mmCIF file of C-alpha atoms in Angstrom:
data_model
loop_
_atom_site.group_PDB
_atom_site.id
_atom_site.type_symbol
_atom_site.label_atom_id
_atom_site.label_comp_id
_atom_site.label_asym_id
_atom_site.label_seq_id
_atom_site.Cartn_x
_atom_site.Cartn_y
_atom_site.Cartn_z
ATOM 1 C CA MET A 388 352.640 187.648 246.476
ATOM 2 C CA SER A 389 354.152 185.602 244.262
ATOM 3 C CA ASP A 390 352.687 182.426 245.662
ATOM 4 C CA GLU A 391 349.229 183.984 245.637
ATOM 5 C CA GLU A 392 350.258 183.582 241.820
ATOM 6 C CA ILE A 393 351.838 180.168 242.008
ATOM 7 C CA THR A 394 348.207 179.137 243.229
ATOM 8 C CA TYR A 395 346.725 181.364 241.145
ATOM 9 C CA THR A 396 348.376 179.883 237.789
ATOM 10 C CA THR A 397 348.220 176.724 239.571
ATOM 11 C CA VAL A 398 344.237 176.716 240.338
ATOM 12 C CA ARG A 399 343.927 177.269 236.906
ATOM 13 C CA PHE A 400 346.559 175.177 235.416
ATOM 14 C CA HIS A 401 344.462 172.412 237.688
ATOM 15 C CA LYS A 402 341.103 174.684 236.029
ATOM 16 C CA SER A 403 342.244 174.317 232.411
ATOM 17 C CA SER A 404 343.844 170.562 233.300
ATOM 18 C CA SER A 405 339.963 169.808 233.831
ATOM 19 C CA GLY A 406 339.052 171.590 231.284
ATOM 20 C CA LEU A 407 340.644 169.142 229.045
ATOM 21 C CA GLN A 408 339.782 166.085 230.356
ATOM 22 C CA SER A 409 336.657 167.384 230.338
ATOM 23 C CA ARG A 410 337.063 167.930 226.308
ATOM 24 C CA ARG A 411 338.703 164.857 226.093
ATOM 25 C CA ARG A 412 336.725 162.147 227.120
ATOM 26 C CA PRO A 413 334.166 162.211 225.082
ATOM 27 C CA ASP A 414 337.212 161.583 222.493
ATOM 28 C CA GLU A 415 338.177 158.851 224.805
ATOM 29 C CA THR A 416 334.622 157.070 224.888
ATOM 30 C CA GLN A 417 333.800 158.008 221.143
ATOM 31 C CA GLY A 418 336.080 155.040 220.575
ATOM 32 C CA PRO A 419 334.791 152.466 223.086
ATOM 33 C CA ARG A 420 331.284 153.530 221.034
ATOM 34 C CA GLU A 421 332.767 152.855 217.599
ATOM 35 C CA TYR A 422 333.515 149.718 218.664
ATOM 36 C CA ALA A 423 330.495 149.035 219.645
ATOM 37 C CA GLN A 424 328.681 150.081 216.710
ATOM 38 C CA GLY A 425 330.742 147.692 214.767
ATOM 39 C CA GLU A 426 330.174 144.875 217.099
ATOM 40 C CA SER A 427 325.855 145.167 216.511
ATOM 41 C CA SER A 428 326.369 145.860 212.786
ATOM 42 C CA VAL A 429 327.787 142.170 212.558
ATOM 43 C CA PRO A 430 324.223 140.824 214.275
ATOM 44 C CA TRP A 431 322.314 142.341 211.842
ATOM 45 C CA LEU A 432 323.409 141.228 209.219
ATOM 46 C CA HIS A 433 323.409 137.865 210.187
ATOM 47 C CA THR A 434 319.920 138.622 209.472
ATOM 48 C CA VAL A 435 319.245 140.096 207.014
ATOM 49 C CA ILE A 436 321.086 138.138 204.295
ATOM 50 C CA PRO A 437 318.612 135.007 205.488
ATOM 51 C CA LEU A 438 315.731 137.122 205.540
ATOM 52 C CA GLY A 439 316.932 138.490 201.890
ATOM 53 C CA ILE A 440 317.325 134.423 200.520
ATOM 54 C CA LEU A 441 314.179 133.764 202.530
ATOM 55 C CA CYS A 442 312.461 136.764 200.558
ATOM 56 C CA PHE A 443 314.140 135.377 197.168
ATOM 57 C CA ILE A 444 313.107 131.617 197.736
ATOM 58 C CA LEU A 445 309.418 133.070 198.213
ATOM 59 C CA LEU A 446 309.143 134.983 195.459
ATOM 60 C CA VAL A 447 310.708 131.726 193.217
ATOM 61 C CA THR A 448 307.883 129.741 194.719
ATOM 62 C CA VAL A 449 305.219 132.331 194.170
ATOM 63 C CA ALA A 450 306.289 132.497 190.327
ATOM 64 C CA VAL A 451 306.705 129.130 189.748
ATOM 65 C CA LEU A 452 302.590 128.674 191.471
ATOM 66 C CA GLY A 453 301.566 131.540 189.004
ATOM 67 C CA THR A 454 302.997 129.566 186.582
ATOM 68 C CA PHE A 455 301.615 126.302 187.621
ATOM 69 C CA ILE A 456 298.263 128.247 188.240
ATOM 70 C CA PHE A 457 298.588 130.013 184.966
ATOM 71 C CA GLN A 458 299.221 126.484 182.681
ATOM 72 C CA CYS A 459 296.676 124.646 185.167
ATOM 73 C CA ARG A 460 294.086 127.577 184.057
ATOM 74 C CA GLN A 461 295.214 126.698 180.393
ATOM 75 C CA GLU A 462 293.576 123.225 180.732
ATOM 76 C CA LYS A 463 290.726 123.715 182.200
ATOM 77 C CA HIS A 464 289.489 126.064 179.256
ATOM 78 C CA GLU A 465 291.127 123.616 176.820
ATOM 79 C CA LEU A 466 289.605 120.268 178.679
ATOM 80 C CA GLN A 467 286.407 122.892 178.917
ATOM 81 C CA LYS A 468 286.591 123.294 174.973
ATOM 82 C CA ASN A 469 287.138 119.817 174.150
ATOM 83 C CA LEU A 470 284.368 119.143 176.617
ATOM 84 C CA THR A 471 281.901 121.352 175.002
ATOM 85 C CA ASN A 472 283.068 120.082 171.312
ATOM 86 C CA ILE A 473 282.293 116.328 172.398
ATOM 87 C CA ASN A 474 278.721 117.536 173.946
ATOM 88 C CA GLN A 475 278.198 119.229 170.373
ATOM 89 C CA THR A 476 279.479 116.378 168.629
ATOM 90 C CA TYR A 477 277.504 113.763 170.447
ATOM 91 C CA SER A 478 274.213 116.206 169.994
ATOM 92 C CA VAL A 479 274.388 115.648 166.573
ATOM 93 C CA MET A 480 275.178 111.900 166.159
ATOM 94 C CA GLN A 481 272.379 111.604 167.935
ATOM 95 C CA ASN A 482 270.326 113.896 165.382
ATOM 96 C CA ASN A 483 271.559 112.069 163.031
ATOM 97 C CA ARG A 484 270.424 108.926 164.638
ATOM 98 C CA GLY A 485 266.789 110.093 165.208
ATOM 99 C CA LEU A 486 267.229 111.349 161.982
ATOM 100 C CA ASN A 487 268.280 107.777 160.041
ATOM 101 C CA GLU A 488 265.722 106.223 162.197
ATOM 102 C CA MET A 489 262.884 108.530 160.936
ATOM 103 C CA LEU A 490 264.358 107.990 157.333
ATOM 104 C CA ARG A 491 264.003 103.933 157.835
ATOM 105 C CA ASN A 492 260.583 104.496 158.998
ATOM 106 C CA ASN A 493 259.832 107.084 155.672
ATOM 107 C CA THR A 494 261.510 104.270 153.699
ATOM 108 C CA THR A 495 259.209 101.743 154.713
ATOM 109 C CA GLU A 496 256.617 103.331 155.234
ATOM 110 C CA CYS A 497 257.440 104.522 151.143
ATOM 111 C CA ASP A 498 257.746 100.465 150.684
ATOM 112 C CA ASP A 499 254.348 100.148 151.871
ATOM 113 C CA PHE A 500 252.751 102.268 149.879
ATOM 114 C CA LYS A 501 254.524 101.327 146.567
ATOM 115 C CA TYR A 502 253.245 97.669 147.654
ATOM 116 C CA GLN A 503 250.100 98.698 148.089
ATOM 117 C CA GLU A 504 249.974 100.955 144.990
ATOM 118 C CA GLU A 505 251.293 97.900 143.033
ATOM 119 C CA GLN A 506 248.321 96.119 144.022
ATOM 120 C CA ILE A 507 246.138 98.837 142.644
ATOM 121 C CA SER A 508 247.724 99.534 139.836
ATOM 122 C CA GLY A 509 248.047 95.409 139.215
ATOM 123 C CA ARG A 510 243.674 95.104 140.331
ATOM 124 C CA ILE A 511 243.516 98.399 138.124
ATOM 125 C CA ASN A 512 245.146 96.942 135.282
ATOM 126 C CA LEU A 513 243.093 93.700 136.060
ATOM 127 C CA ASN A 514 240.228 95.770 136.016
ATOM 128 C CA ARG A 515 241.056 97.011 132.892
ATOM 129 C CA GLU A 516 241.601 92.800 130.968
ATOM 130 C CA GLN A 517 238.858 92.092 132.854
ATOM 131 C CA ASN A 518 235.967 95.311 131.324
ATOM 132 C CA ARG A 519 238.507 94.289 127.639
ATOM 133 C CA PHE A 520 236.661 91.459 127.646
ATOM 134 C CA CYS A 521 233.875 92.237 129.137
ATOM 135 C CA ARG A 522 230.638 92.488 127.143
ATOM 136 C CA GLU A 523 226.963 93.281 127.953
ATOM 137 C CA THR A 524 224.487 91.551 125.506
ATOM 138 C CA LYS A 525 220.946 91.235 125.772
ATOM 139 C CA VAL A 526 220.042 88.520 123.509
ATOM 140 C CA ASP A 527 217.229 86.034 123.111
ATOM 141 C CA ILE A 528 217.913 82.012 123.815
ATOM 142 C CA ASP A 529 216.106 78.767 121.959
ATOM 143 C CA CYS A 530 215.406 76.525 124.169
ATOM 144 C CA LYS A 531 216.694 73.249 122.574
ATOM 145 C CA GLU A 532 213.877 70.949 124.809
ATOM 146 C CA HIS A 533 210.934 73.161 123.599
ATOM 147 C CA THR A 534 211.148 73.984 120.189
ATOM 148 C CA GLY A 535 209.984 77.686 119.494
ATOM 149 C CA LYS A 536 210.202 78.897 122.812
ATOM 150 C CA ARG A 537 212.477 81.473 123.771
ATOM 151 C CA VAL A 538 213.764 83.103 127.119
ATOM 152 C CA GLU A 539 215.219 86.468 127.369
ATOM 153 C CA ALA A 540 217.844 87.036 128.707
ATOM 154 C CA GLN A 541 221.185 89.722 129.552
ATOM 155 C CA TRP A 542 224.429 87.909 128.966
ATOM 156 C CA PHE A 543 228.293 89.457 130.844
ATOM 157 C CA CYS A 544 231.058 87.883 129.368
ATOM 158 C CA CYS A 545 234.405 88.167 131.091
ATOM 159 C CA GLY A 546 237.664 86.147 129.650
ATOM 160 C CA ILE A 547 236.088 82.645 129.076
ATOM 161 C CA LYS A 548 233.727 82.868 131.272
ATOM 162 C CA CYS A 549 230.036 84.269 130.541
ATOM 163 C CA TYR A 550 227.043 85.040 132.681
ATOM 164 C CA TYR A 551 223.345 84.945 131.499
ATOM 165 C CA PHE A 552 220.693 86.907 133.373
ATOM 166 C CA ILE A 553 217.725 85.404 132.614
ATOM 167 C CA MET A 554 214.533 87.278 133.272
ATOM 168 C CA ASP A 555 212.054 85.177 133.935
ATOM 169 C CA ASN A 556 209.844 85.059 137.234
ATOM 170 C CA LYS A 557 210.248 81.699 138.390
ATOM 171 C CA HIS A 558 211.011 79.920 142.127
ATOM 172 C CA TRP A 559 214.468 78.231 142.451
ATOM 173 C CA ASN A 560 213.659 74.813 140.785
ATOM 174 C CA GLY A 561 211.918 76.568 137.980
ATOM 175 C CA CYS A 562 214.827 78.688 137.056
ATOM 176 C CA LYS A 563 216.913 75.119 137.767
ATOM 177 C CA GLN A 564 214.904 73.592 134.934
ATOM 178 C CA THR A 565 215.123 76.117 132.417
ATOM 179 C CA CYS A 566 218.598 76.564 132.559
ATOM 180 C CA GLU A 567 218.819 73.115 131.814
ATOM 181 C CA ASP A 568 216.036 72.954 129.145
ATOM 182 C CA CYS A 569 218.349 75.721 127.359
ATOM 183 C CA SER A 570 221.240 73.626 128.110
ATOM 184 C CA LEU A 571 222.795 75.639 130.721
ATOM 185 C CA SER A 572 223.062 75.724 134.833
ATOM 186 C CA LEU A 573 222.779 78.183 137.769
ATOM 187 C CA LEU A 574 225.513 80.383 138.589
ATOM 188 C CA LYS A 575 228.557 78.644 141.030
ATOM 189 C CA ILE A 576 230.489 81.142 142.507
ATOM 190 C CA HIS A 577 233.983 80.552 143.151
ATOM 191 C CA ASP A 578 235.813 82.702 145.085
ATOM 192 C CA TYR A 579 235.605 86.325 146.382
ATOM 193 C CA ASP A 580 236.518 88.282 143.341
ATOM 194 C CA GLU A 581 234.315 86.943 140.454
ATOM 195 C CA LEU A 582 232.050 87.576 143.815
ATOM 196 C CA LYS A 583 232.486 90.871 144.200
ATOM 197 C CA PHE A 584 232.507 91.531 140.039
ATOM 198 C CA LEU A 585 228.938 90.456 139.650
ATOM 199 C CA LYS A 586 227.674 92.626 142.955
ATOM 200 C CA PRO A 587 227.574 95.472 140.519
ATOM 201 C CA ARG A 588 225.375 93.738 137.606
ATOM 202 C CA LEU A 589 222.932 92.637 140.545
ATOM 203 C CA THR A 590 221.298 96.292 142.118
ATOM 204 C CA THR A 591 218.514 96.285 139.761
ATOM 205 C CA ASN A 592 217.055 92.913 140.616
ATOM 206 C CA SER A 593 217.164 90.099 142.005
ATOM 207 C CA TYR A 594 218.161 86.654 140.546
ATOM 208 C CA TRP A 595 218.442 82.802 141.806
ATOM 209 C CA ILE A 596 221.901 81.097 141.976
ATOM 210 C CA GLY A 597 223.375 77.449 141.912
ATOM 211 C CA LEU A 598 223.057 77.411 145.585
ATOM 212 C CA SER A 599 220.685 75.967 147.938
ATOM 213 C CA TYR A 600 220.115 74.165 151.054
ATOM 214 C CA ASN A 601 220.499 70.440 151.920
ATOM 215 C CA LYS A 602 218.186 69.875 155.038
ATOM 216 C CA SER A 603 219.746 65.633 155.154
ATOM 217 C CA LYS A 604 223.122 67.456 155.184
ATOM 218 C CA ARG A 605 222.041 70.667 156.969
ATOM 219 C CA LYS A 606 224.706 73.025 154.904
ATOM 220 C CA TRP A 607 224.809 75.265 151.941
ATOM 221 C CA GLN A 608 225.850 73.148 148.929
ATOM 222 C CA TRP A 609 226.159 74.076 144.732
ATOM 223 C CA VAL A 610 224.389 72.650 142.023
ATOM 224 C CA GLY A 611 226.872 69.465 141.753
ATOM 225 C CA GLY A 612 227.007 68.356 145.478
ATOM 226 C CA GLY A 613 230.392 70.760 145.606
ATOM 227 C CA PRO A 614 230.564 72.724 148.665
ATOM 228 C CA SER A 615 229.952 76.411 149.314
ATOM 229 C CA LYS A 616 233.000 78.346 150.691
ATOM 230 C CA LEU A 617 231.298 81.498 150.741
#
């Protein structure tokens, strides 16, 4: 009985010891596991710190690039604004240049008009002066060579010149002789102004003037041998 008890106790002791050993094994293995975990955490920290530094550098770089891009956009906006102002200024200058040319042309035209107006005014004043000294009168002229012979004539005076229009139906030589008998001479027209003055007064009748054709010289000439310039 005692031997069985000892054996029994021995068996139970071994069981308990094995149970204790089995219970202790997790505790004994726990230390190495914790040591392994401590060893594995060190490389992880070595990886995280560089990654954090790299991320910080990237953030700083992004911030710098963002600031630079913003400044570039601002400068671009300012340049575009300045370019627009320059284009507007250029357009205004072109318009002013065109206006100046138009003004210059208009000034030249105005000067031409003024010059023409002055010429017209001068001619009008000259005609007024001429008309002031011009008068028309019908008279009877006594011929000195033929006593008692009277010739009907119409005369105009303009300035220092007097024009007699004799109403006598004769040929050129006969009219020339009539003028000589009355101490006169056939009309000599010296320039175009005088011709313009006389034309309105020669509309109703035809008159001889002191211009004849010289057959020997084959040219027109005035009485007295002067050449015609008309």
